Short mmCIF file of C-alpha atoms and ligand atoms in Angstrom, two decimals:
data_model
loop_
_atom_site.label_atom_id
_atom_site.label_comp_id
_atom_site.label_asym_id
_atom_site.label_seq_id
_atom_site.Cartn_x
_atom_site.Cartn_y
_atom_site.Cartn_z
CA UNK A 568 -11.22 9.75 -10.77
CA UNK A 569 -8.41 11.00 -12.80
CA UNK A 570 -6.32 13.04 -9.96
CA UNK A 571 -3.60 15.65 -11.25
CA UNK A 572 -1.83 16.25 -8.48
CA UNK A 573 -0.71 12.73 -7.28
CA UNK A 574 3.52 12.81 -7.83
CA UNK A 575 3.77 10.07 -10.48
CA UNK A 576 1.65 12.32 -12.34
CA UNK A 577 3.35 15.46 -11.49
CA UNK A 578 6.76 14.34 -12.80
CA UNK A 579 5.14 12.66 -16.07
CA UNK A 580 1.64 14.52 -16.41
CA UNK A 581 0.72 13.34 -19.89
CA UNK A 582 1.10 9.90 -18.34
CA UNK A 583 -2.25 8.29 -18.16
CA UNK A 584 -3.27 10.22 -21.99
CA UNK A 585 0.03 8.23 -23.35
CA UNK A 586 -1.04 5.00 -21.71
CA UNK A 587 -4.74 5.23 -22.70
CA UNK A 588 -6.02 7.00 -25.79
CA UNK A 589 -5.18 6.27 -28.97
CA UNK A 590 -1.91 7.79 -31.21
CA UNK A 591 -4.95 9.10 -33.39
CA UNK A 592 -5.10 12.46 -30.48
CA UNK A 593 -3.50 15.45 -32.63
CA UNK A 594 -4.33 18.91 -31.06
CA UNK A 595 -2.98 17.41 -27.68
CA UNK A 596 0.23 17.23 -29.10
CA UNK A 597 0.43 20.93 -30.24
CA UNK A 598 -0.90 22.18 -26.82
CA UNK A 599 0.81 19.98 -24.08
CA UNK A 600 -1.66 20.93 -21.19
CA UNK A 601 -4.37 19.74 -18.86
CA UNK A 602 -6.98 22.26 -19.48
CA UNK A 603 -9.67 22.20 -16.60
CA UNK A 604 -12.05 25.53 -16.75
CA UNK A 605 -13.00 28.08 -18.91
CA UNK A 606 -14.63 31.28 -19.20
CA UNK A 607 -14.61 33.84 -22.04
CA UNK A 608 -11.92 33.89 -24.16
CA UNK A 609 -9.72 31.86 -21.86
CA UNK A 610 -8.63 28.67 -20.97
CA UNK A 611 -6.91 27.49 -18.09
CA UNK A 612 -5.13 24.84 -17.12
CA UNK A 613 -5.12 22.26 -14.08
CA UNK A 614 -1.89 24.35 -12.90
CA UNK A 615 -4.28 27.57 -13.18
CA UNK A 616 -2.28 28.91 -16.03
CA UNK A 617 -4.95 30.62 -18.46
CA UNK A 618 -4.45 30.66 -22.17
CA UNK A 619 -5.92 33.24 -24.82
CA UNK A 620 -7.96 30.80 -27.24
CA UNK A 621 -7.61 31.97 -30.58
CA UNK A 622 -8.96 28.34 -31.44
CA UNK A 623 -11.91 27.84 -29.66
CA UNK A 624 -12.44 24.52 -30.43
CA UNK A 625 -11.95 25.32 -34.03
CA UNK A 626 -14.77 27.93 -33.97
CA UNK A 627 -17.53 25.59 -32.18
CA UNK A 628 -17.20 28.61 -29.41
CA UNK A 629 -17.77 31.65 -31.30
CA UNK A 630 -19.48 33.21 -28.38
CA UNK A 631 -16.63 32.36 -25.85
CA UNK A 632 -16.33 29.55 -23.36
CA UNK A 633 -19.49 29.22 -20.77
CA UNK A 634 -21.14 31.98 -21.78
CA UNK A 635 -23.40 33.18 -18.91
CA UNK A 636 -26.83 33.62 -20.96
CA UNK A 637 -26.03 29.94 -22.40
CA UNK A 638 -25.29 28.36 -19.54
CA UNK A 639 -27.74 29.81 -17.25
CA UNK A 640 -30.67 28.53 -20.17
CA UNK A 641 -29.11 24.94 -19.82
CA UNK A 642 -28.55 25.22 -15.89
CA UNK A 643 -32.20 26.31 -15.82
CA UNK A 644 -33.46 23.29 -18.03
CA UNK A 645 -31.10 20.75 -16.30
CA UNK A 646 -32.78 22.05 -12.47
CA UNK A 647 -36.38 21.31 -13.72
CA UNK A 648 -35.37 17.85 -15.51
CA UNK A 649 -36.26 19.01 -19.36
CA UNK A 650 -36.07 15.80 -21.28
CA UNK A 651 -32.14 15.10 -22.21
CA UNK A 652 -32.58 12.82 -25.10
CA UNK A 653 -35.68 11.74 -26.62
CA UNK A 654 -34.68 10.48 -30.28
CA UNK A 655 -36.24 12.72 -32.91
CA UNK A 656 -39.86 12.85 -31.08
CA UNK A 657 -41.03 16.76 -30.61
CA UNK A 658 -39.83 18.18 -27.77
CA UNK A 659 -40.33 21.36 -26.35
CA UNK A 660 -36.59 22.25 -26.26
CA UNK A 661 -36.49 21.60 -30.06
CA UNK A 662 -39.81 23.22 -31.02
CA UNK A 663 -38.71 26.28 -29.17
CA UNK A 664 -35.16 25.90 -31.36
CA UNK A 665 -37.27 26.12 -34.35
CA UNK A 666 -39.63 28.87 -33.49
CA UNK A 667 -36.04 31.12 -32.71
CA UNK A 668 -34.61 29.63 -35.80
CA UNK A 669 -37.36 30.85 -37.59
CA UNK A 670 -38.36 34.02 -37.06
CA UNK A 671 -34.66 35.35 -36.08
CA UNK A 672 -32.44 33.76 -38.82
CA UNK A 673 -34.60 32.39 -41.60
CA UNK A 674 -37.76 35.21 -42.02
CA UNK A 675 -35.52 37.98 -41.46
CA UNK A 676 -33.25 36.71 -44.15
CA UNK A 677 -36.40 35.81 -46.47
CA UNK A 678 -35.19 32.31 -46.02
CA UNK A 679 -37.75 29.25 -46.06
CA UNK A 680 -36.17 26.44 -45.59
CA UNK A 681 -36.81 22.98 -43.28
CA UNK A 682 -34.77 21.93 -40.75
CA UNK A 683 -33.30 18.57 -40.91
CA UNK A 684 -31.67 17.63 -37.57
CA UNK A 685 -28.87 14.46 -38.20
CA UNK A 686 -26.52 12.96 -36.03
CA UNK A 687 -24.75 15.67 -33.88
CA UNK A 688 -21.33 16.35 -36.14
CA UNK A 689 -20.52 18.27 -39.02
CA UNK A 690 -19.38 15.16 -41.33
CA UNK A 691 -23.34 13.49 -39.95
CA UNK A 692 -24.66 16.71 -41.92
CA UNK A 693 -22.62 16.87 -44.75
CA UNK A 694 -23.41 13.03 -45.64
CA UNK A 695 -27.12 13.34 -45.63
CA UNK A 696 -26.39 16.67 -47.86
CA UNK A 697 -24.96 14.76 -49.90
CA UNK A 698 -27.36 11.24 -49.91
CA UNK A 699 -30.46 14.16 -49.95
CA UNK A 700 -28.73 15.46 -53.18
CA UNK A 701 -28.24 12.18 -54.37
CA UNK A 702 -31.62 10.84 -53.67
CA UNK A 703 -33.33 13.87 -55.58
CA UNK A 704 -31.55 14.32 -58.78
CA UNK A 705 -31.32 10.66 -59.40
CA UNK A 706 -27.15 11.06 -59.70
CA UNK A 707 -24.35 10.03 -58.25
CA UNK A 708 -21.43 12.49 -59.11
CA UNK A 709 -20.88 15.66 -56.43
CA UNK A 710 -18.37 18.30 -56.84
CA UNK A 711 -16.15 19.47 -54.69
CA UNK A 712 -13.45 22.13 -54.53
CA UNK A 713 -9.52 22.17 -53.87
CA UNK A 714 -8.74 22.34 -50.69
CA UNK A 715 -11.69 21.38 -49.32
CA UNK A 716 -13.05 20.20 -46.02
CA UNK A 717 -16.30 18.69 -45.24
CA UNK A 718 -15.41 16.03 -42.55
CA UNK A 719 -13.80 12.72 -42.29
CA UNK A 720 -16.37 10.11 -42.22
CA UNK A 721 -16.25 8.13 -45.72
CA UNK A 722 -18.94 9.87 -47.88
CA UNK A 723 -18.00 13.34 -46.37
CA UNK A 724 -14.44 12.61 -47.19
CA UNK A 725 -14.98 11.99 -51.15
CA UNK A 726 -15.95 15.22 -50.84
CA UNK A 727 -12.32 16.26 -48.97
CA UNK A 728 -9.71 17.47 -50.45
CA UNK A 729 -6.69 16.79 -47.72
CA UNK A 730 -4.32 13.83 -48.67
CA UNK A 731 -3.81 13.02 -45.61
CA UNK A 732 -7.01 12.63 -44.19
CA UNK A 733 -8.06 10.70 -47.59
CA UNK A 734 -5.45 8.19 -46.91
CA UNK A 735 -6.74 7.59 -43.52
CA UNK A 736 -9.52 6.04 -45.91
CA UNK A 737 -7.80 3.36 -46.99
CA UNK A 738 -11.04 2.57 -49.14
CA UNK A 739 -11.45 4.48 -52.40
CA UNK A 740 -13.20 7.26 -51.89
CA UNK A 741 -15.89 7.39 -54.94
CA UNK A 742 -18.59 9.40 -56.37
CA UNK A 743 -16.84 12.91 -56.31
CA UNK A 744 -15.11 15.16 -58.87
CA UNK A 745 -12.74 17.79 -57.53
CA UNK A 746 -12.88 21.31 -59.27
CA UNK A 747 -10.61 23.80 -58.56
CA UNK A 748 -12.03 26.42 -55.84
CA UNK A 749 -11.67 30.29 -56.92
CA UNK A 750 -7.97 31.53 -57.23
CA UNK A 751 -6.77 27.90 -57.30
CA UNK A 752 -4.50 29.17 -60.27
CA UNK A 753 -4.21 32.61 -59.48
CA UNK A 754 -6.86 35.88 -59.86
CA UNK A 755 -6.51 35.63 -63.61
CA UNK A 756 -8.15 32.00 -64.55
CA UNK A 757 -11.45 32.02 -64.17
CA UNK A 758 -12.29 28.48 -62.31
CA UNK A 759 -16.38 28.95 -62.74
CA UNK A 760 -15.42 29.34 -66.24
CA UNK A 761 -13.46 26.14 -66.79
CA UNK A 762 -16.18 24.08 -64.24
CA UNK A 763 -19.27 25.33 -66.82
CA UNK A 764 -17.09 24.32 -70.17
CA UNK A 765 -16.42 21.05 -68.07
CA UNK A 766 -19.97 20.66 -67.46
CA UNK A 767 -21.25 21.62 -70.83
CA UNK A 768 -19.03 19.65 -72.69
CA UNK A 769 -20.45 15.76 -73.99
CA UNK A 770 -16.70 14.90 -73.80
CA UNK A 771 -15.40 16.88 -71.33
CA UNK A 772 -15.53 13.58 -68.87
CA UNK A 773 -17.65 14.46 -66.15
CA UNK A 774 -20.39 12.86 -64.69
CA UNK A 775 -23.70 15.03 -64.05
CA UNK A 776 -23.43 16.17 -60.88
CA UNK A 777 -26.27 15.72 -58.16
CA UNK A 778 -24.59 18.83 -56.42
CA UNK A 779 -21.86 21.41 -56.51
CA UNK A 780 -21.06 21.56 -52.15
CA UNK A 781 -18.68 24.68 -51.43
CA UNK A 782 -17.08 26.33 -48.72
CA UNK A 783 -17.75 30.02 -48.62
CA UNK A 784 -14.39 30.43 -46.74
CA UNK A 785 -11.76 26.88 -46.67
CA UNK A 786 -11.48 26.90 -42.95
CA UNK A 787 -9.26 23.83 -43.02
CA UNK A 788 -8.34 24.28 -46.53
CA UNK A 789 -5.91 27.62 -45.78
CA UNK A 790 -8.44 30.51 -45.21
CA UNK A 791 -9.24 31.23 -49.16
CA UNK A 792 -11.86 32.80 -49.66
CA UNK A 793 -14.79 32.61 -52.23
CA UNK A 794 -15.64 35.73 -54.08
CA UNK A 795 -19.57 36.81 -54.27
CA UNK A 796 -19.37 36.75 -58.12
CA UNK A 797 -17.98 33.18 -57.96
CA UNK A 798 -20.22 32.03 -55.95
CA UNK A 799 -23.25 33.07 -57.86
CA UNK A 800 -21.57 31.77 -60.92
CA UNK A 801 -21.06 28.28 -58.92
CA UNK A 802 -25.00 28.48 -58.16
CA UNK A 803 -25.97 28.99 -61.55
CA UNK A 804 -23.72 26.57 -62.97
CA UNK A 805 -25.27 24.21 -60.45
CA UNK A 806 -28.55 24.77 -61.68
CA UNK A 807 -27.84 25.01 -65.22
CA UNK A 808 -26.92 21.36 -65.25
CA UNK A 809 -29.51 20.09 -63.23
CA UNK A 810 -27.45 20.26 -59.45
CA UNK A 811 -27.95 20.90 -56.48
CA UNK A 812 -26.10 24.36 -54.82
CA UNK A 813 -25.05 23.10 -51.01
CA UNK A 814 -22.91 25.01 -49.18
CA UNK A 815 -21.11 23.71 -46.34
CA UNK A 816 -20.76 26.66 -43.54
CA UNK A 817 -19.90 24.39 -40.77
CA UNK A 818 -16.95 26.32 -39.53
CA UNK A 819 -18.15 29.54 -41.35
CA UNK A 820 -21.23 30.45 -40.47
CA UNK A 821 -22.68 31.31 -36.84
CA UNK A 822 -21.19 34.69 -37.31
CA UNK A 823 -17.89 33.51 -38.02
CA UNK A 824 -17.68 36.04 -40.59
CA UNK A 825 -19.80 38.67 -39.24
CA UNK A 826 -23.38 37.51 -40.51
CA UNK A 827 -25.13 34.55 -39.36
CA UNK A 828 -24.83 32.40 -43.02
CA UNK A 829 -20.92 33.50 -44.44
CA UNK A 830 -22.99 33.78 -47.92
CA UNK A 831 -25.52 36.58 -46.60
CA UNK A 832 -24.14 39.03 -48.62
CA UNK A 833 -23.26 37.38 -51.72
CA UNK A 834 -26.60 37.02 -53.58
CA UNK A 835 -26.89 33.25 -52.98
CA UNK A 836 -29.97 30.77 -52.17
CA UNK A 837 -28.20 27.82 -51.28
CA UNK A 838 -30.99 24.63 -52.27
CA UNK A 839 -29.01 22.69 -48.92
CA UNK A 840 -27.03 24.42 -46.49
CA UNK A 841 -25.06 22.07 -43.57
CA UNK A 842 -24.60 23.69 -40.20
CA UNK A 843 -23.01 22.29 -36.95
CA UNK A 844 -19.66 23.66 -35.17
CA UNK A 845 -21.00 26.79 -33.06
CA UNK A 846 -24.88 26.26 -33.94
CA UNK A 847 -25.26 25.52 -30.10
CA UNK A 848 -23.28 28.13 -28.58
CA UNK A 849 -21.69 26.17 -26.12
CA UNK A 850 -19.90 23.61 -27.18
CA UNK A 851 -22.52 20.71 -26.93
CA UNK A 852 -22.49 18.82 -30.08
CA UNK A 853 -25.26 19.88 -32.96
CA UNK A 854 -25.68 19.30 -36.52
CA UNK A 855 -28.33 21.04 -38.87
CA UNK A 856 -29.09 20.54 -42.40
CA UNK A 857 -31.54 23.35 -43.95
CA UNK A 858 -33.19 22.38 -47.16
CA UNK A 859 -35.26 23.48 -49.41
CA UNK A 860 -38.72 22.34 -48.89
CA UNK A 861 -39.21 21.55 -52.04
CA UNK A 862 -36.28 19.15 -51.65
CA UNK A 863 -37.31 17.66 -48.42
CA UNK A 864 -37.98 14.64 -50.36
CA UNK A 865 -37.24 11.76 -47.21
CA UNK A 866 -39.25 9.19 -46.47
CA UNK A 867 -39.88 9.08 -42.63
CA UNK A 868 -36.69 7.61 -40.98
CA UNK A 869 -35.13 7.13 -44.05
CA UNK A 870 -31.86 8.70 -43.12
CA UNK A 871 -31.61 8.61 -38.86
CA UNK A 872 -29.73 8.40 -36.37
CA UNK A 873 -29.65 7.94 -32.62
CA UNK A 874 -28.73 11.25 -31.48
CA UNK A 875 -30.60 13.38 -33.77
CA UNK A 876 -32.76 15.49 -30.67
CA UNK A 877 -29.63 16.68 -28.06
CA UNK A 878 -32.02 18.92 -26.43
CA UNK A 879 -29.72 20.36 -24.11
CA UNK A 880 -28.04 21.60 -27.69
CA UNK A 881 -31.09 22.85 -28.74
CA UNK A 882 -31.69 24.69 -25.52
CA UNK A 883 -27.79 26.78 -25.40
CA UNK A 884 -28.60 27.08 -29.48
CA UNK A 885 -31.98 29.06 -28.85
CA UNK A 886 -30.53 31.06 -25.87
CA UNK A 887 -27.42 31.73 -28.38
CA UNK A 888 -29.95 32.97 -31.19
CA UNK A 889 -31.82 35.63 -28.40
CA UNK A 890 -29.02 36.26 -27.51
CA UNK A 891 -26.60 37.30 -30.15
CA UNK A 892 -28.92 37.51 -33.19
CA UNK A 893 -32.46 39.42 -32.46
CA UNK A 894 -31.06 42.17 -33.66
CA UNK A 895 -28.43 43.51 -35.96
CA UNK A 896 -26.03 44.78 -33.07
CA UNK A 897 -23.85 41.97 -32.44
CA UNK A 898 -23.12 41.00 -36.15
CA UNK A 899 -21.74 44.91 -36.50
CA UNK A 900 -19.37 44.38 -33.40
CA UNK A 901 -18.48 41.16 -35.14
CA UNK A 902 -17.52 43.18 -38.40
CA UNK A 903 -16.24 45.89 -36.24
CA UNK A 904 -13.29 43.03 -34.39
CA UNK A 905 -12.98 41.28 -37.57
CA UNK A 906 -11.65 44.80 -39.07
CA UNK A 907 -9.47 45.56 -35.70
CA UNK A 908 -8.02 42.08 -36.17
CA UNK A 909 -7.05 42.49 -39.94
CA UNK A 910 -5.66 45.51 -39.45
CA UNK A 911 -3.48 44.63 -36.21
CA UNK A 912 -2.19 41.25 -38.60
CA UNK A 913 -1.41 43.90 -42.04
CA UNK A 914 0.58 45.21 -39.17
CA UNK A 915 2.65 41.81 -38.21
CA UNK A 916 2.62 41.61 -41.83
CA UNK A 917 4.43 44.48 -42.74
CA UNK A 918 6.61 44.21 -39.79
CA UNK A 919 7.70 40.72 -40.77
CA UNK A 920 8.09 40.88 -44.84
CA UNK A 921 10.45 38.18 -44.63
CA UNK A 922 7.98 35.12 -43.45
CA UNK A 923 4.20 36.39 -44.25
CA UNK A 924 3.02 36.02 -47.48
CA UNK A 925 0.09 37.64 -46.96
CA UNK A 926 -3.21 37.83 -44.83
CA UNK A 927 -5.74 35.26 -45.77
CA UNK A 928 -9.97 34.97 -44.84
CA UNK A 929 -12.33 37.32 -43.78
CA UNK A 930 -14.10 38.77 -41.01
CA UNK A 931 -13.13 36.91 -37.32
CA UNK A 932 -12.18 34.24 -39.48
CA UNK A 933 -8.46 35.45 -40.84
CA UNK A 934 -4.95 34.65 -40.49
CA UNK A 935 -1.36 34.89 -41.37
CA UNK A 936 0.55 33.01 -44.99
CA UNK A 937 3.63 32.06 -43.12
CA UNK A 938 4.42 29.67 -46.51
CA UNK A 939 5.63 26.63 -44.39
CA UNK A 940 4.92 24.94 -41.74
CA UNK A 941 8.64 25.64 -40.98
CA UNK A 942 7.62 28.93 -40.00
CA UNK A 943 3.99 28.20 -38.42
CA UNK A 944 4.84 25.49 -35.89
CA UNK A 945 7.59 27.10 -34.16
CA UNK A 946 5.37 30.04 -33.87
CA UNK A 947 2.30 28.10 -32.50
CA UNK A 948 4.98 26.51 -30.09
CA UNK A 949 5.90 29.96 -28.57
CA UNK A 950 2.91 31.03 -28.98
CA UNK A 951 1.62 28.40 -26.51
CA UNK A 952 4.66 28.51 -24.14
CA UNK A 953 3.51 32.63 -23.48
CA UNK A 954 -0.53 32.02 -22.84
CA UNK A 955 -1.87 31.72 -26.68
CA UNK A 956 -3.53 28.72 -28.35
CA UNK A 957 -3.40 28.97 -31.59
CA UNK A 958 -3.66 26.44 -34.67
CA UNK A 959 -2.42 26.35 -38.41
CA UNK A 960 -4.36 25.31 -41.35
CA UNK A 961 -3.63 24.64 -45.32
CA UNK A 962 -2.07 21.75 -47.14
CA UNK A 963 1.34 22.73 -45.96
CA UNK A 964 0.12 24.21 -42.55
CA UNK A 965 1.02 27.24 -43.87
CA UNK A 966 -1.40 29.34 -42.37
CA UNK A 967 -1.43 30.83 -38.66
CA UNK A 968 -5.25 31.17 -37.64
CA UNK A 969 -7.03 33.32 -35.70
CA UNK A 970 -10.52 32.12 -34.65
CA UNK A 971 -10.70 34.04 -31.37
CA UNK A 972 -14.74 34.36 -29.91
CA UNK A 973 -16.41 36.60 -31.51
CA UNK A 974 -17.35 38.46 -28.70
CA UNK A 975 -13.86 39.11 -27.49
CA UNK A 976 -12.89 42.10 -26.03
CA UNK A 977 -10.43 44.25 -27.91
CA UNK A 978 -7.83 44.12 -24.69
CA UNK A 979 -7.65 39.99 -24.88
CA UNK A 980 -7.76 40.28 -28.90
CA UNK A 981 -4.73 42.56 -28.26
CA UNK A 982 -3.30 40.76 -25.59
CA UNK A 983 -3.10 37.45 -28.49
CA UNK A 984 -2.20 39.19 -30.84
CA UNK A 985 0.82 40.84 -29.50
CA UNK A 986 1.82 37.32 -28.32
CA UNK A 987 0.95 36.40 -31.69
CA UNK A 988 3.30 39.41 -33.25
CA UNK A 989 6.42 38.79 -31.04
CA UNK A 990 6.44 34.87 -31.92
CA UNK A 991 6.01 35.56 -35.41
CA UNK A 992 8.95 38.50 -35.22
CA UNK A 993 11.30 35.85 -33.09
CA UNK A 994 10.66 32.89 -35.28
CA UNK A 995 11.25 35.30 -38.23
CA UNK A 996 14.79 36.66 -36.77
CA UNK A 997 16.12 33.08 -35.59
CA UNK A 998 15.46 32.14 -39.57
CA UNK A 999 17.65 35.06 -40.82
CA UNK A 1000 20.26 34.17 -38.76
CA UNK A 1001 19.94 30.48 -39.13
CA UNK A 1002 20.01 31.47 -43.65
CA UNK A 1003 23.09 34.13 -43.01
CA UNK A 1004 24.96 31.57 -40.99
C1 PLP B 1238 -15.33 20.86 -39.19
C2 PLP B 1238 -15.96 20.82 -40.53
C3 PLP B 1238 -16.72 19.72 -40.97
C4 PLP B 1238 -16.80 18.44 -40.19
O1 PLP B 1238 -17.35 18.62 -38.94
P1 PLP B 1238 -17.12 17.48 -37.81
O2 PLP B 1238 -17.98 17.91 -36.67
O3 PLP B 1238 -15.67 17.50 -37.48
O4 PLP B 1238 -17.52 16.18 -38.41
C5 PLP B 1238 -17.35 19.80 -42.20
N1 PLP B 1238 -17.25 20.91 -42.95
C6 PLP B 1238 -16.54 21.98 -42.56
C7 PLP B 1238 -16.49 23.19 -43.43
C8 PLP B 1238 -15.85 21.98 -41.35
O5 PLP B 1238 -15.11 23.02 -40.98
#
């Protein structure tokens, strides 16, 4: 068993990580600790030093860490051996997912829609998106938007925009068109516009699309955020030219920006929508693709995977569903943080004119335009040295953000984000010295 507290590992506790697992590890480098238990919004580590997450796992723990209702359901399940795994045969942990999946997210939304369940990770759902999409128009071509991020795995990566991930590829990465996302070239150019002439145009060099797959919010992408208008024009484009409207709300949805779907509001009917990050509550890995029935056009097995029926995911994900969304109350504290949190980072803002460019995202899903990652990593550095894990995003890793649990109370969202103000205002005075000297 790995032991912490032997003295070779004291002096050199990173030891056994350095010696074993592959170079490929990246958050371990930003956040040098051993973390060993967690409960709410904290993490601590095998020292017993606790950390505010304003990570959570990249927003697969929008309801905090261990979350008593959750973990109670799956300690309850585990005690009277409920089937673990059991391929994709009916089970009663998954039928009772569906019933709560049903009649709390999709009837009260006037959403009909079947559930396909894939392997258990974000990129698993976004591929058979995109193979469903394929398979049913008959095309080939998808669209995707600047800065986008729909997983790593190679179909899931034509679709991503990141040059670095890409070149981790080293395949070409076919079948996709990249479009620029709204505000790629500022509020005044019109990128629905240009995507529609594109589109329409015999010469305009672009394949029929299968499907148009968008991001309400770019979660890795830099926080930029889709307006309602564009995203209805993005539909209709999609359908006008025969395509399928997916939207990817991996890292968006679950509440992440104070409604269940991130496109509730917008006047939307997505024909696929891709679901995984905090769709079990807990942390246990789960990956959901709704579709259209109409479009539910598989042949039996024709798309599978081994671990398609994690039942102890389906068992948190119900308990997360009675829990948080049977009625209205949570999504309007979830609004109610989001707007204490934007407000408390106009202030760092303001305070800090120098380095932030501006506040980016929406809802509990927002952060701070530091404009390099000059500025951002030394923050994230100090911010971690004082208690606070938190984690950049963009093409330049420009962005400082804040996916604290949704459920967090305002004295630990004030807690990080006063960690989060004096790191930015330190890093911010060292670089006006550091430009006057
Ligand atoms: C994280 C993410 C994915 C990929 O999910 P994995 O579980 O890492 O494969 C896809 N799309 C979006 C929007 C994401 O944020």
């Amino acid at each position: 068993m790995y032991d912490a507290e032997t003295p070779a590992q004291t002096k050199r506790p990173f030891a056994t990580f350095e010696r074993l697992e592959s170079q490929v590890r990246s958050y371990s480098r930003s956040f040098p600790a051993i973390f060993d238990r967690a409960e709410g919004s904290w993490q601590y580590d095998s020292e017993g030093k606790g950390y505010i997450d304003f990570l959570t796992g990249c927003s697969v723990l929008n309801y905090g860490h261990n979350h008593p209702a959750l973990k109670q359901a799956l300690m309850d399940y585990i005690d009277r051996n409920g089937v673990v795994h059991s391929l994709d045969m009916h089970s009663r942990a998954k039928g009772e997912f569906l019933e709560a999946l049903e009649g709390k997210i999709l009837k009260p939304r006037g959403m009909t829609y079947r559930a396909q369940f894939t392997g258990p990770t974000g990129a698993n759902a976004v591929e058979a998106a995109m193979k469903l999409a394929r398979k049913v128009t008959g095309r080939t071509n998808i669209i995707a938007f600047t800065n986008g991020f729909h997983g790593v795995t190679l179909g899931a990566l034509s679709a991503t925009g990141n040059s670095h991930h890409r070149g981790g590829a080293h395949t070409p990465l076919n079948g996709v068109t990249r479009m620029p996302y709204c505000g790629y070239f500022g509020d005044n150019v019109d990128t629905a516009a240009q995507l529609d002439q594109m589109l329409s145009d015999p010469s305009g060099g672009v394949d029929n699309p299968a499907a148009i797959i968008v991001e309400p919010v770019q979660g890795e992408g830099g926080l930029n955020v889709a307006s309602a208008e564009w995203m209805r024009k993005i539909e209709k484009i999609a359908h006008k030219h025969g395509a399928l409207f997916i939207v990817d709300d991996i890292q968006a949805g679950c509440g992440r920006t104070g409604t269940f779907f991130s496109f509730e509001n917008m006047g939307v009917k997505p024909d696929i929508i891709t679901m995984a990050k905090s769709l079990s509550g807990m942390g246990l890995p789960m990956a959901l693709v709704l579709v259209k029935p109409e479009l539910d056009q598989w042949s039996p097995g024709e798309h599978n995977g081994t671990f398609r029926g994690n039942c102890h995911a389906f068992v948190t994900a119900k308990a997360a569903i009675d829990t948080f969304w049977s009625d209205d109350r949570f999504a309007a504290e979830v609004q109610k943080t989001g707007e204490r949190l934007r407000k408390r980072l106009r202030q760092i803002a303001l305070a800090n004119r120098g380095v932030v460019k501006g506040i980016k995202g929406r809802g509990m899903m927002c952060g701070l335009d530091v404009g390099s990652s000059e500025v951002s990593d030394p923050v994230v550095d100090a911010a971690f040295k004082r208690g606070l894990i938190i984690e950049t995003s963009g093409a330049h890793d420009q962005i400082l953000k804040v996916l604290a649990p949704l459920n967090i109370t305002d004295a630990d969202l004030d807690a990080g984000l006063d960690i989060l103000a004096d790191c930015v205002a330190e890093v911010a005075e060292r670089q006006a010295l550091g430009s006057a000297a």
